[in-house]
Coordinates of C-alpha atoms in Angstrom, one line a residue:
Chain A
X157 CA 127.7 191.2 99.8
X158 CA 127.3 192.6 103.2
X159 CA 123.8 192.8 103.2
X160 CA 123.9 196.4 104.1
X161 CA 125.9 196.1 106.9
X162 CA 122.6 195.3 108.8
X163 CA 123.5 192.0 110.7
X164 CA 127.2 193.3 111.2
X165 CA 129.9 194.3 109.4
X166 CA 133.8 194.0 110.4
X167 CA 135.5 196.7 112.4
X168 CA 138.1 196.8 110.4
X169 CA 135.4 197.4 107.2
X170 CA 133.3 198.8 108.2
X171 CA 135.9 201.8 108.6
X172 CA 137.7 201.4 105.4
X173 CA 133.5 201.8 104.0
X174 CA 133.0 205.2 105.8
X175 CA 136.0 206.6 104.9
X176 CA 135.7 206.3 101.1
X177 CA 131.6 207.6 101.8
X178 CA 133.8 209.8 103.3
X179 CA 136.2 210.6 100.1
X180 CA 133.0 210.6 97.3
X181 CA 131.3 212.9 100.6
X182 CA 134.9 215.5 99.5
X183 CA 134.2 215.8 96.4
X184 CA 130.6 216.2 96.2
X185 CA 129.2 218.1 93.3
X186 CA 126.0 219.8 94.8
X187 CA 126.8 221.2 97.6
X188 CA 123.1 222.9 98.2
X189 CA 121.4 219.9 97.3
X190 CA 117.8 221.4 98.5
X191 CA 118.3 224.4 95.8
X192 CA 118.5 221.2 93.4
X193 CA 115.2 219.2 94.9
X194 CA 114.5 217.7 91.1
X195 CA 117.2 215.1 92.0
X196 CA 116.1 213.7 94.9
X197 CA 112.3 213.7 93.2
X198 CA 112.5 209.5 92.7
X199 CA 113.0 206.3 93.6
X200 CA 115.9 205.6 95.8
X201 CA 117.4 202.3 96.5
X202 CA 120.0 201.6 100.1
X203 CA 122.9 199.8 99.5
X204 CA 125.1 200.5 103.3
X205 CA 123.8 202.0 106.3
X206 CA 125.0 202.0 109.8
X207 CA 122.0 200.6 110.7
X208 CA 122.3 197.2 112.7
X209 CA 120.0 194.4 114.5
X210 CA 121.6 192.6 116.4
X211 CA 122.1 190.4 119.4
X212 CA 118.2 190.5 120.8
X213 CA 116.9 192.4 119.1
X214 CA 118.2 190.3 115.9
X215 CA 116.3 187.9 117.9
X216 CA 112.7 189.3 118.5
X217 CA 112.3 190.2 115.3
X218 CA 113.0 186.6 113.9
X219 CA 115.7 188.2 111.7
X220 CA 118.0 185.3 112.5
X221 CA 116.4 182.0 111.3
X222 CA 113.3 182.8 110.2
X223 CA 112.3 185.4 108.1
X224 CA 115.3 187.9 105.7
X225 CA 115.4 191.0 104.5
X226 CA 114.8 192.0 101.0
X227 CA 115.3 195.2 98.9
X228 CA 115.1 198.9 101.5
X229 CA 113.9 200.9 98.5
X230 CA 112.8 205.1 99.2
X231 CA 110.4 207.3 97.3
X232 CA 110.9 210.4 98.1
X233 CA 107.7 213.3 96.3
X234 CA 109.6 216.6 96.5
X235 CA 105.6 218.5 95.4
X236 CA 104.3 216.9 99.0
X237 CA 107.7 217.2 100.7
X238 CA 107.0 213.2 101.6
X239 CA 109.4 210.6 101.7
X240 CA 108.5 206.8 101.8
X241 CA 110.6 204.1 103.4
X242 CA 109.5 200.8 102.0
X243 CA 110.9 197.5 103.8
X244 CA 110.9 194.1 102.3
X245 CA 110.2 190.9 103.9
X246 CA 110.5 187.3 103.0
X247 CA 109.4 184.5 105.0
X248 CA 111.3 181.5 103.5
X249 CA 109.3 178.6 105.0
X250 CA 106.0 180.1 104.0
X251 CA 106.5 180.0 99.7
X252 CA 109.2 183.0 100.0
X253 CA 105.6 184.7 101.6
X254 CA 106.5 188.5 100.6
X255 CA 105.9 191.4 102.2
X256 CA 106.9 194.7 103.2
X257 CA 106.7 197.8 105.8
X258 CA 105.9 201.0 104.7
X259 CA 107.0 204.6 106.7
X260 CA 105.1 207.6 105.9
X261 CA 107.4 210.6 106.3
X262 CA 106.8 214.4 105.4
X263 CA 110.2 216.8 105.8
X264 CA 110.6 220.1 106.2
X265 CA 113.4 222.1 104.7
X266 CA 115.7 224.0 107.5
X267 CA 118.6 224.7 105.4
X268 CA 120.4 224.3 102.0
X269 CA 121.4 221.0 103.0
X270 CA 119.5 219.7 106.5
X271 CA 115.6 218.7 106.3
X272 CA 113.5 218.1 109.5
X273 CA 111.8 214.5 109.3
X274 CA 108.8 214.0 111.8
X275 CA 107.1 210.6 111.5
X276 CA 103.7 210.1 110.0
X277 CA 102.1 206.7 109.8
X278 CA 102.9 202.9 109.0
X279 CA 101.9 200.0 107.7
X280 CA 102.7 196.7 107.3
X281 CA 101.6 194.5 104.4
X282 CA 99.9 192.1 104.5
X283 CA 98.2 191.2 107.6
X284 CA 100.1 187.3 107.5
X285 CA 102.8 189.2 108.3
X286 CA 101.3 192.2 110.4
X287 CA 100.2 189.2 112.8
X288 CA 104.3 188.2 112.9
X289 CA 105.7 191.3 113.5
X290 CA 102.3 192.6 115.6
X291 CA 104.3 192.1 119.4
X292 CA 107.1 193.2 118.8
X293 CA 106.2 196.1 116.4
X294 CA 107.1 199.4 118.2
X295 CA 111.1 197.1 118.2
X296 CA 110.8 197.4 114.1
X297 CA 109.4 200.5 114.1
X298 CA 112.3 202.1 116.6
X299 CA 114.5 200.3 114.0
X300 CA 113.8 202.1 110.8
X301 CA 111.9 205.4 112.5
X302 CA 113.2 208.0 110.1
X303 CA 112.6 211.0 112.4
X304 CA 114.9 213.6 113.3
X305 CA 117.1 215.4 110.9
X306 CA 119.2 214.2 108.5
X307 CA 121.6 216.0 106.9
X308 CA 122.5 215.6 102.2
X309 CA 126.2 215.4 102.6
X310 CA 126.3 213.9 98.7
X311 CA 124.5 214.3 96.2
X312 CA 124.5 213.4 91.8
X313 CA 123.2 211.8 89.2
X314 CA 123.1 208.2 90.8
X315 CA 124.1 208.9 93.9
X316 CA 123.6 210.2 97.7
X317 CA 124.9 210.4 100.6
X318 CA 123.1 210.9 104.4
X319 CA 123.6 210.9 107.9
X320 CA 121.4 211.6 110.9
X321 CA 121.3 213.2 114.0
X322 CA 121.9 209.4 115.8
X323 CA 124.8 208.9 113.2
X324 CA 123.6 207.2 111.3
X325 CA 124.8 207.1 107.5
X326 CA 123.1 205.8 105.2
X327 CA 124.9 205.5 101.3
X328 CA 121.3 205.3 98.5
X329 CA 121.3 204.6 94.1
X330 CA 119.3 206.5 92.0
X331 CA 116.6 203.6 90.7
X332 CA 115.8 204.6 87.1
X333 CA 112.4 205.8 87.4
X334 CA 109.3 203.3 86.0
Chain B
X88 CA 149.3 148.6 151.9
X89 CA 146.2 148.3 154.2
X90 CA 142.7 150.7 153.3
X91 CA 141.4 151.9 156.1
X92 CA 137.7 152.4 156.1
X93 CA 135.6 153.0 158.7
X94 CA 132.9 150.6 157.8
X95 CA 129.2 150.2 158.5
X96 CA 128.0 146.6 159.6
X97 CA 124.0 145.4 159.0
X98 CA 124.1 143.6 162.0
X99 CA 123.1 139.6 160.6
X100 CA 123.7 137.7 164.0
X101 CA 123.1 138.3 167.4
X102 CA 127.0 138.3 167.7
X103 CA 127.1 142.0 165.2
X104 CA 123.3 143.1 166.7
X105 CA 125.7 146.2 168.6
X106 CA 127.7 146.9 166.0
X107 CA 127.2 150.2 163.7
X108 CA 130.7 151.5 163.2
X109 CA 133.9 150.1 163.2
X110 CA 137.0 151.2 161.1
X111 CA 139.1 148.2 159.4
X112 CA 141.9 148.0 157.8
X113 CA 141.6 145.8 155.0
X114 CA 144.5 145.1 152.7
X115 CA 144.9 144.3 149.2
X116 CA 144.5 140.5 150.2
X117 CA 141.1 140.9 152.3
X118 CA 139.0 142.5 149.4
X119 CA 139.8 140.3 147.2
X120 CA 138.6 138.2 148.7
X121 CA 135.0 139.7 149.9
X122 CA 134.3 140.5 146.6
X123 CA 135.2 136.6 146.0
X124 CA 132.6 135.6 149.0
X125 CA 130.3 138.2 147.8
X126 CA 129.9 136.1 144.6
X127 CA 129.8 132.8 147.0
X128 CA 127.7 133.2 149.9
X129 CA 127.0 129.8 150.2
X130 CA 127.7 128.0 153.5
X131 CA 128.1 129.5 156.7
X132 CA 131.3 132.0 156.5
X133 CA 132.5 133.1 159.3
X134 CA 135.8 135.6 159.9
X135 CA 136.9 137.1 163.1
X136 CA 136.1 140.3 163.7
X137 CA 139.1 142.0 165.6
X138 CA 138.4 145.4 166.2
X139 CA 140.8 147.0 168.6
X140 CA 139.3 150.9 168.0
X141 CA 143.1 151.9 167.4
X142 CA 144.4 149.3 164.5
X143 CA 142.7 147.5 162.8
X144 CA 143.9 144.4 161.1
X145 CA 142.0 142.8 159.7
X146 CA 138.7 142.5 158.8
X147 CA 136.1 140.2 159.6
X148 CA 132.2 139.8 158.9
X149 CA 129.4 137.3 160.1
X150 CA 127.2 135.5 157.3
X151 CA 124.3 133.7 158.3
X152 CA 125.0 131.4 161.1
X153 CA 125.1 130.0 164.2
X154 CA 129.0 130.7 166.4
X155 CA 129.8 126.6 166.2
X156 CA 133.0 127.8 163.9
X157 CA 133.7 131.1 165.6
X158 CA 137.3 130.3 167.0
X159 CA 138.5 131.5 170.4
X160 CA 139.5 134.7 169.2
X161 CA 136.9 135.9 167.2
X162 CA 134.5 135.1 170.6
X163 CA 137.1 137.7 172.1
X164 CA 136.9 140.0 170.3
X165 CA 133.2 139.7 170.0
X166 CA 133.8 139.9 174.2
X167 CA 135.3 143.1 173.6
X168 CA 133.0 145.1 171.0
X169 CA 130.5 144.9 173.4
X170 CA 132.6 146.0 176.6
X171 CA 131.9 149.7 177.6
X172 CA 135.2 150.5 177.2
X173 CA 134.6 149.7 173.3
X174 CA 130.9 151.1 173.2
X175 CA 132.6 155.1 174.2
X176 CA 135.1 154.6 172.2
X177 CA 132.8 153.3 168.8
X178 CA 130.4 156.5 169.7
X179 CA 133.6 158.7 169.0
X180 CA 134.5 156.7 165.7
X181 CA 130.5 157.0 164.4
X182 CA 130.9 160.8 164.0
X183 CA 134.3 160.4 161.8
X184 CA 134.8 159.8 158.7
X185 CA 131.9 157.4 156.9
X186 CA 131.4 154.8 154.7
X187 CA 128.3 152.9 153.9
X188 CA 129.8 149.0 153.1
X189 CA 127.4 146.3 154.3
X190 CA 128.4 142.8 154.8
X191 CA 125.3 141.8 151.9
X192 CA 126.6 144.2 149.1
X193 CA 130.3 143.2 150.2
X194 CA 133.0 145.2 148.1
X195 CA 134.5 148.7 149.8
X196 CA 134.7 150.7 147.3
X197 CA 132.5 153.6 148.5
X198 CA 133.5 156.3 149.9
X199 CA 132.3 160.3 151.6
X200 CA 134.1 161.4 154.8
X201 CA 132.2 163.6 156.9
X202 CA 134.6 166.0 158.2
X203 CA 131.7 168.5 159.1
X204 CA 131.3 167.6 162.8
X205 CA 134.2 168.0 165.2
X206 CA 135.5 164.9 166.4
X207 CA 135.3 165.0 170.3
X208 CA 138.7 166.2 171.6
X209 CA 137.8 164.1 174.9
X210 CA 140.0 160.8 173.5
X211 CA 143.4 162.2 172.2
X212 CA 143.9 159.2 170.8
X213 CA 140.9 158.6 169.0
X214 CA 140.4 162.2 167.3
X215 CA 143.5 162.3 166.2
X216 CA 143.5 157.9 164.5
X217 CA 140.6 159.8 162.9
X218 CA 141.7 162.7 162.1
X219 CA 144.0 160.4 159.8
X220 CA 141.8 158.2 158.8
X221 CA 139.6 161.4 157.2
X222 CA 142.2 163.0 155.6
X223 CA 143.6 159.5 154.2
X224 CA 140.5 158.6 153.0
X225 CA 140.5 162.4 151.3
X226 CA 143.2 161.9 149.2
X227 CA 142.7 158.2 148.2
X228 CA 139.0 159.9 146.8
X229 CA 141.2 162.7 144.9
X230 CA 143.8 160.7 143.3
X231 CA 140.8 158.4 141.8
X232 CA 138.1 159.3 140.0
X233 CA 135.6 157.5 139.4
X234 CA 135.0 155.7 136.6
X235 CA 131.1 155.2 135.3
X236 CA 132.1 151.7 134.6
X237 CA 132.4 151.0 138.2
X238 CA 129.1 153.0 138.5
X239 CA 127.2 151.5 136.8
X240 CA 128.2 148.3 138.0
X241 CA 125.6 146.8 139.9
X242 CA 123.6 147.2 136.3
X243 CA 125.4 145.9 133.9
X244 CA 123.8 142.9 133.3
X245 CA 120.8 144.9 133.4
X246 CA 122.2 147.6 130.2
X247 CA 123.9 144.3 128.1
X248 CA 120.5 143.4 127.8
X249 CA 119.1 146.8 127.0
X250 CA 121.5 147.0 124.4
X251 CA 120.6 143.9 122.8
X252 CA 116.7 144.5 123.0
X253 CA 117.9 148.9 121.7
X254 CA 119.0 147.4 118.4
X255 CA 116.1 145.1 117.3
X256 CA 113.4 147.2 118.5
X257 CA 114.3 149.8 116.4
X258 CA 116.7 147.6 113.1
X259 CA 113.1 145.2 112.6
X260 CA 111.2 147.8 110.0
X261 CA 113.4 149.2 107.5
X262 CA 116.8 148.2 106.8
X263 CA 117.9 151.4 106.0
X264 CA 116.8 152.8 109.8
X265 CA 118.7 150.0 111.1
X266 CA 121.7 150.5 109.5
X267 CA 120.9 154.3 110.8
X268 CA 120.6 152.9 114.8
X269 CA 123.9 150.8 114.4
X270 CA 124.8 154.0 113.8
X271 CA 123.6 156.1 116.6
X272 CA 123.2 152.5 119.1
X273 CA 126.9 151.6 118.6
X274 CA 129.1 151.6 121.0
X275 CA 129.9 155.9 122.4
X276 CA 126.8 156.2 124.0
X277 CA 127.2 156.3 127.9
X278 CA 123.5 154.8 128.1
X279 CA 123.8 157.4 131.6
X280 CA 119.4 157.5 131.3
X281 CA 119.0 154.3 131.8
X282 CA 121.8 153.2 134.0
X283 CA 119.8 155.7 135.8
X284 CA 117.5 153.9 135.6
X285 CA 117.9 150.7 136.5
X286 CA 119.5 151.6 139.5
X287 CA 116.9 153.7 140.5
X288 CA 114.5 150.4 139.8
X289 CA 116.2 147.9 141.8
X290 CA 116.8 150.2 145.0
X291 CA 113.3 151.2 145.2
X292 CA 112.7 147.3 144.7
X293 CA 114.9 146.8 147.8
X294 CA 112.5 149.5 150.0
X295 CA 109.9 146.5 149.2
X296 CA 112.6 144.0 150.2
X297 CA 113.3 143.1 146.4
X298 CA 116.0 141.6 144.1
X299 CA 114.6 141.6 140.4
X300 CA 113.4 144.9 138.3
X301 CA 110.1 144.4 137.0
X302 CA 109.2 144.0 132.7
X303 CA 108.0 147.7 132.8
X304 CA 111.4 148.7 134.6
X305 CA 113.3 147.7 130.9
X306 CA 110.8 148.3 129.1
X307 CA 110.9 152.1 130.4
X308 CA 115.3 152.3 130.4
X309 CA 114.7 151.0 126.0
X310 CA 111.7 154.0 126.2
X311 CA 114.3 156.9 128.1
X312 CA 117.2 156.1 125.3
X313 CA 115.3 155.7 122.6
X314 CA 113.7 159.7 123.6
X315 CA 117.2 160.1 124.1
X316 CA 118.3 159.4 121.1
X317 CA 116.2 160.6 118.7
X318 CA 116.4 163.6 120.4
X319 CA 120.0 163.8 119.7
X320 CA 119.2 162.7 115.5
X321 CA 117.4 166.1 115.6
X322 CA 119.6 168.1 117.7
X323 CA 122.7 167.0 115.3
X324 CA 120.3 168.2 112.1
X325 CA 119.5 171.4 114.1
X326 CA 123.0 172.1 114.5
X327 CA 124.6 170.8 111.3
X328 CA 127.0 168.1 113.0
X329 CA 128.9 166.3 111.5
X330 CA 130.1 164.1 114.7
X331 CA 128.8 162.2 117.1
X332 CA 130.5 160.1 119.9
X333 CA 133.5 159.6 118.1
X334 CA 131.1 158.7 115.3
X335 CA 129.5 160.7 111.4
X336 CA 126.1 161.8 112.5
X337 CA 123.1 160.6 111.2
X338 CA 122.3 163.2 108.6
X339 CA 126.2 163.1 108.1
X340 CA 125.9 159.6 106.4
X341 CA 122.6 158.9 105.8
X342 CA 121.3 162.8 104.5
X343 CA 118.8 165.3 106.4
X344 CA 115.9 163.4 105.3
X345 CA 116.8 159.9 107.2
X346 CA 117.8 161.5 110.1
X347 CA 114.3 163.7 110.1
X348 CA 112.7 160.6 109.7
X349 CA 114.8 158.4 112.0
X350 CA 114.9 160.8 115.1
X351 CA 110.3 160.3 114.7
X352 CA 110.4 156.7 114.2
X353 CA 111.7 156.7 117.8
X354 CA 109.7 159.1 118.8
X355 CA 106.6 157.2 117.5
X356 CA 108.4 153.7 118.8
X357 CA 108.7 155.1 122.1
X358 CA 105.1 156.1 122.4
X359 CA 103.6 152.9 121.2
X360 CA 105.4 151.5 123.8
X361 CA 104.7 153.9 126.1
X362 CA 101.2 153.3 125.8
X363 CA 102.0 149.9 125.9
X364 CA 103.2 150.0 129.9
X365 CA 99.4 150.9 130.7
X366 CA 100.2 152.9 133.3
X367 CA 98.1 156.4 132.7
X368 CA 100.8 158.1 135.5
X369 CA 103.8 157.1 133.8
X370 CA 102.5 158.0 130.2
X371 CA 101.8 161.4 130.8
X372 CA 105.3 161.8 132.0
X373 CA 106.9 160.9 129.6
X374 CA 104.9 162.8 127.5
X375 CA 105.7 165.3 128.9
X376 CA 109.4 165.4 128.1
X377 CA 109.0 165.6 124.8
X378 CA 106.9 168.4 124.9
X379 CA 109.5 169.9 127.1
X380 CA 112.2 169.6 124.4
X381 CA 110.1 171.1 121.9
X382 CA 109.3 174.1 125.2
X383 CA 113.2 174.2 126.1
X384 CA 114.3 174.3 121.8
X385 CA 111.7 176.8 120.9
X386 CA 112.1 179.4 124.5
X387 CA 116.2 178.5 123.5
X388 CA 116.1 180.1 120.3
X389 CA 113.6 182.4 120.7
X390 CA 116.1 184.4 123.5
X391 CA 119.8 184.1 121.7
X392 CA 121.9 186.5 122.0
X393 CA 119.4 188.1 124.7
X394 CA 121.2 189.8 127.6
X395 CA 118.4 189.4 130.1
X396 CA 117.3 186.7 130.4
X397 CA 117.4 184.8 133.4
X398 CA 118.8 182.3 136.0
X399 CA 115.7 181.1 135.8
X400 CA 115.2 181.5 132.7
X401 CA 118.7 179.7 132.3
X402 CA 117.3 177.2 134.6
X403 CA 113.9 176.3 133.4
X404 CA 115.1 175.8 129.8
X405 CA 117.7 173.1 131.2
X406 CA 115.6 171.7 133.3
X407 CA 113.3 171.1 129.5
X408 CA 116.2 170.4 127.8
X409 CA 117.9 167.6 130.2
X410 CA 116.8 167.5 133.4
X411 CA 112.4 166.5 132.5
X412 CA 113.9 163.2 130.4
X413 CA 115.4 161.7 133.6
X414 CA 112.8 163.3 136.1
X415 CA 110.3 162.1 134.6
X416 CA 112.5 158.6 133.9
X417 CA 113.7 158.0 138.0
X418 CA 110.1 159.2 138.7
X419 CA 108.1 156.5 136.3
X420 CA 110.4 153.5 137.9
X421 CA 110.0 154.4 141.6
X422 CA 105.9 154.3 140.1
X423 CA 106.6 150.7 138.8
X424 CA 108.1 149.7 142.2
X425 CA 105.2 150.3 143.6
X426 CA 106.9 152.9 145.8
X427 CA 105.0 155.9 148.1
X428 CA 104.2 159.0 146.6
X429 CA 106.5 160.6 148.6
X430 CA 109.1 158.2 147.7
X431 CA 108.4 158.7 144.4
X432 CA 108.7 162.4 144.5
X433 CA 111.5 162.8 145.8
X434 CA 112.8 160.2 143.0
X435 CA 111.6 162.9 140.3
X436 CA 114.0 165.8 142.9
X437 CA 117.3 163.5 142.3
X438 CA 116.3 163.3 138.3
X439 CA 115.8 166.7 138.3
X440 CA 118.7 168.2 140.7
X441 CA 121.2 164.9 138.6
X442 CA 120.0 166.6 135.1
X443 CA 120.0 170.1 136.5
X444 CA 123.6 169.1 137.6
X445 CA 125.1 167.8 134.6
X446 CA 123.4 170.4 131.7
X447 CA 125.2 173.1 134.2
X448 CA 128.8 170.8 134.4
X449 CA 128.1 170.5 130.6
X450 CA 127.9 174.4 130.1
X451 CA 131.1 175.2 132.2
X452 CA 132.6 172.5 129.9
X453 CA 131.6 174.3 126.9
X454 CA 134.1 177.8 128.0
X455 CA 136.8 175.6 130.1
X456 CA 137.9 173.1 127.4
X457 CA 140.2 173.3 125.3
X458 CA 139.6 173.0 121.5
X459 CA 141.8 170.0 120.7
X460 CA 138.7 168.3 124.1
X461 CA 136.1 169.9 122.4
X462 CA 136.6 169.0 118.6
X463 CA 135.5 173.3 118.2
X464 CA 136.8 176.1 119.4
X465 CA 135.6 177.0 123.2
X466 CA 132.4 179.5 124.0
X467 CA 130.5 177.8 120.7
X468 CA 127.2 178.2 123.1
X469 CA 128.3 181.6 123.1
X470 CA 129.7 182.1 119.6
X471 CA 125.9 180.6 119.0
X472 CA 123.7 183.4 120.7
X473 CA 123.5 180.7 123.8
X474 CA 123.6 182.6 127.4
X475 CA 124.6 179.9 130.4
X476 CA 125.3 179.6 133.5
X477 CA 129.3 180.9 133.1
X478 CA 127.9 184.0 130.6
X479 CA 125.6 184.7 132.9
X480 CA 126.8 185.6 136.5
X481 CA 129.6 187.0 134.8
X482 CA 127.1 189.9 133.5
X483 CA 126.9 190.7 136.2
X484 CA 130.6 191.3 136.8
X485 CA 131.7 192.2 133.5
X486 CA 129.6 195.1 131.4
X487 CA 132.2 195.2 128.3
X488 CA 130.4 191.5 128.0
X489 CA 127.2 193.3 127.1
X490 CA 128.6 194.9 124.5
X491 CA 129.6 192.3 122.8
X492 CA 126.9 189.8 123.0
X493 CA 125.3 192.5 121.6
X494 CA 127.4 192.6 119.0
X495 CA 127.2 189.3 117.7
X496 CA 131.3 188.9 118.1
X497 CA 131.2 189.9 114.5
X498 CA 134.8 191.7 115.4
X499 CA 137.7 188.9 115.3
X500 CA 139.0 188.3 118.2
X501 CA 136.1 189.3 120.4
X502 CA 134.8 185.6 120.7
X503 CA 138.0 184.6 122.6
X504 CA 137.5 188.0 124.2
X505 CA 134.5 187.3 125.5
X506 CA 135.7 183.8 126.7
X507 CA 138.2 185.1 128.5
X508 CA 135.5 188.2 130.4
X509 CA 134.0 184.8 131.5
X510 CA 136.7 183.5 133.5
X511 CA 137.9 186.7 134.9
X512 CA 133.8 187.9 135.7
X513 CA 134.0 184.3 138.1
X514 CA 131.5 183.1 136.1
X515 CA 132.9 179.9 135.9
X516 CA 133.1 179.6 139.7
X517 CA 129.6 180.7 140.6
X518 CA 128.5 178.4 137.6
X519 CA 130.0 174.9 139.6
X520 CA 128.7 176.2 143.2
X521 CA 125.2 175.6 141.4
X522 CA 126.0 172.9 140.0
X523 CA 127.5 171.9 143.7
X524 CA 124.3 173.0 145.0
X525 CA 122.2 171.0 143.3
X526 CA 124.0 168.2 143.4
X527 CA 124.2 168.5 147.4
X528 CA 119.9 168.6 146.6
X529 CA 120.8 165.3 144.0
X530 CA 122.1 163.4 146.6
X531 CA 119.6 164.5 149.7
X532 CA 116.7 163.8 147.8
X533 CA 118.2 159.3 147.7
X534 CA 117.8 159.3 151.3
X535 CA 114.7 157.5 151.4
X536 CA 116.4 155.4 150.0
X537 CA 118.0 151.5 151.1
X538 CA 121.5 152.1 152.2
X539 CA 123.1 149.5 149.3
X540 CA 124.8 149.3 145.9
X541 CA 122.0 150.8 143.7
X542 CA 121.7 153.3 145.8
X543 CA 125.2 153.9 146.8
X544 CA 125.6 154.4 143.1
X545 CA 123.8 156.7 142.5
X546 CA 125.2 158.7 144.9
X547 CA 128.0 158.5 142.7
X548 CA 126.6 159.3 139.9
X549 CA 126.7 162.7 141.6
X550 CA 129.8 162.8 141.8
X551 CA 130.6 161.3 138.2
X552 CA 128.4 164.4 137.2
X553 CA 130.4 166.9 139.4
X554 CA 134.0 165.2 138.6
X555 CA 133.4 165.2 134.5
X556 CA 134.9 169.2 135.1
X557 CA 138.5 168.4 136.4

């Protein structure tokens, strides 16, 4: 419905969503997620976050009329202590041309609930999409860069809620392993 | 009741040669007679000039002719005018309210009051009188808003011919396009741009002391209107508007496809006519406009919601979108009249500054007009992220506005708050100042033109553009 909140959510609705999330966090069945790493492993899909791309940023990235956002997925590999975030883009004008931005980051456990995240690399495929974003690549990375720390405030078989050092909230759903 | 005018009468014969400024009180009856005379300027018409520099009671102008036919009173009046006493008063009078009113144009409807230069206190009677005249004239001006019909009156027959031609040019190929053409060319358009082209054509031809305009001038006006209309059709498609000029838009009635094709057809047709005008400079000027339209739209689209754009960015974009067509067409009109390059440059300046003032006023109206008048909520430019002059000026004073813009007005009532902030931050007033500056530059550019109906209409056009705000 609200496209993961990325293009602005009305304040009353935003408050309502965040209250629901806080209630969920109160019911957290897994208060020490770092001791339950297998639960974190695998593919996750972003349902909602407080990250927003509005105003001139949105215009500059062409996300207003030209480029559409697809799925946001995250693959966590606990063996390698890495997380790979993938953001899909489609360009309707070029007959639903598809591409994606992939950001690889590594994490380090700092407490039962916290991890420190370090940015490692990013790529855009295919080249044509890179051409579209080239001029504003830093802007794009600035929005989606996961570096900082992350606290996992809710974890169960299907859902995860995280909060980061920039006061963002993330709600993700576990995808069935393929 | 007598209307008091200070008139500058062009010398027509030896009896009038010394007269430059006098004030004349014209009664309604006399105004009517002058208008009639203008229509029938044949034979020896002679009315007496009675100018006692204090209170004027009748009007006169001398047409071509000898003094045979001047009565005793008239000769006395002429002698009085030549007297030393009258001379000194006339000098004083010259610094007062001024109007353009030439005997050949006849109708004393153009008024401008120059009260910036102080009236010499020397002659107390005169200065009192002049101050009275000036304030009277100012009050009268304020009461009467200019109507566009009055302004374009000197070229109304040219515009009628244009209307007929346009329908036939566009409709000829295809019945669907014909109905689309009727839709968009039908009553509703102000025909302001072709009117300006005709006025500049006539004014510049006057420089060469000619009273007619060439076929190229007419074609140029048609081309200008076609390009303008084509851009409107496409704009409506892009904006998804339903109503234009009180009627349904072309794409609303016939679909997007027809609208895009109709617009393309008109751009193409105007390019073809343009090429046939066979003047390379004009071709370059007008082709540039079509390119500028696209540049302006692209520039606007890529800076939506960007609070960092500068006033220069805004003026550039306004130039590309609006002023470019007017400036190119006025310059081309001067070129076809065979005017000097300096005059052509001035005409370009006139078009450019008029266009900029027009766009700025449009942008102000988007904030100030109520929903009822606009037919859409106020601040629609702002809602789309199109930051115009009032918003840009207000951004300096109101930091809260930037936050609202960055949020793209997601929250209820944030757009209304933003409109209020723009008003509170003095955005409207400063934008109006800017529009007046541009208008002043436009008027200045007209100074190279000969005084006459065409030039005064061009001046009034500038006033009309500014007055739309009220």
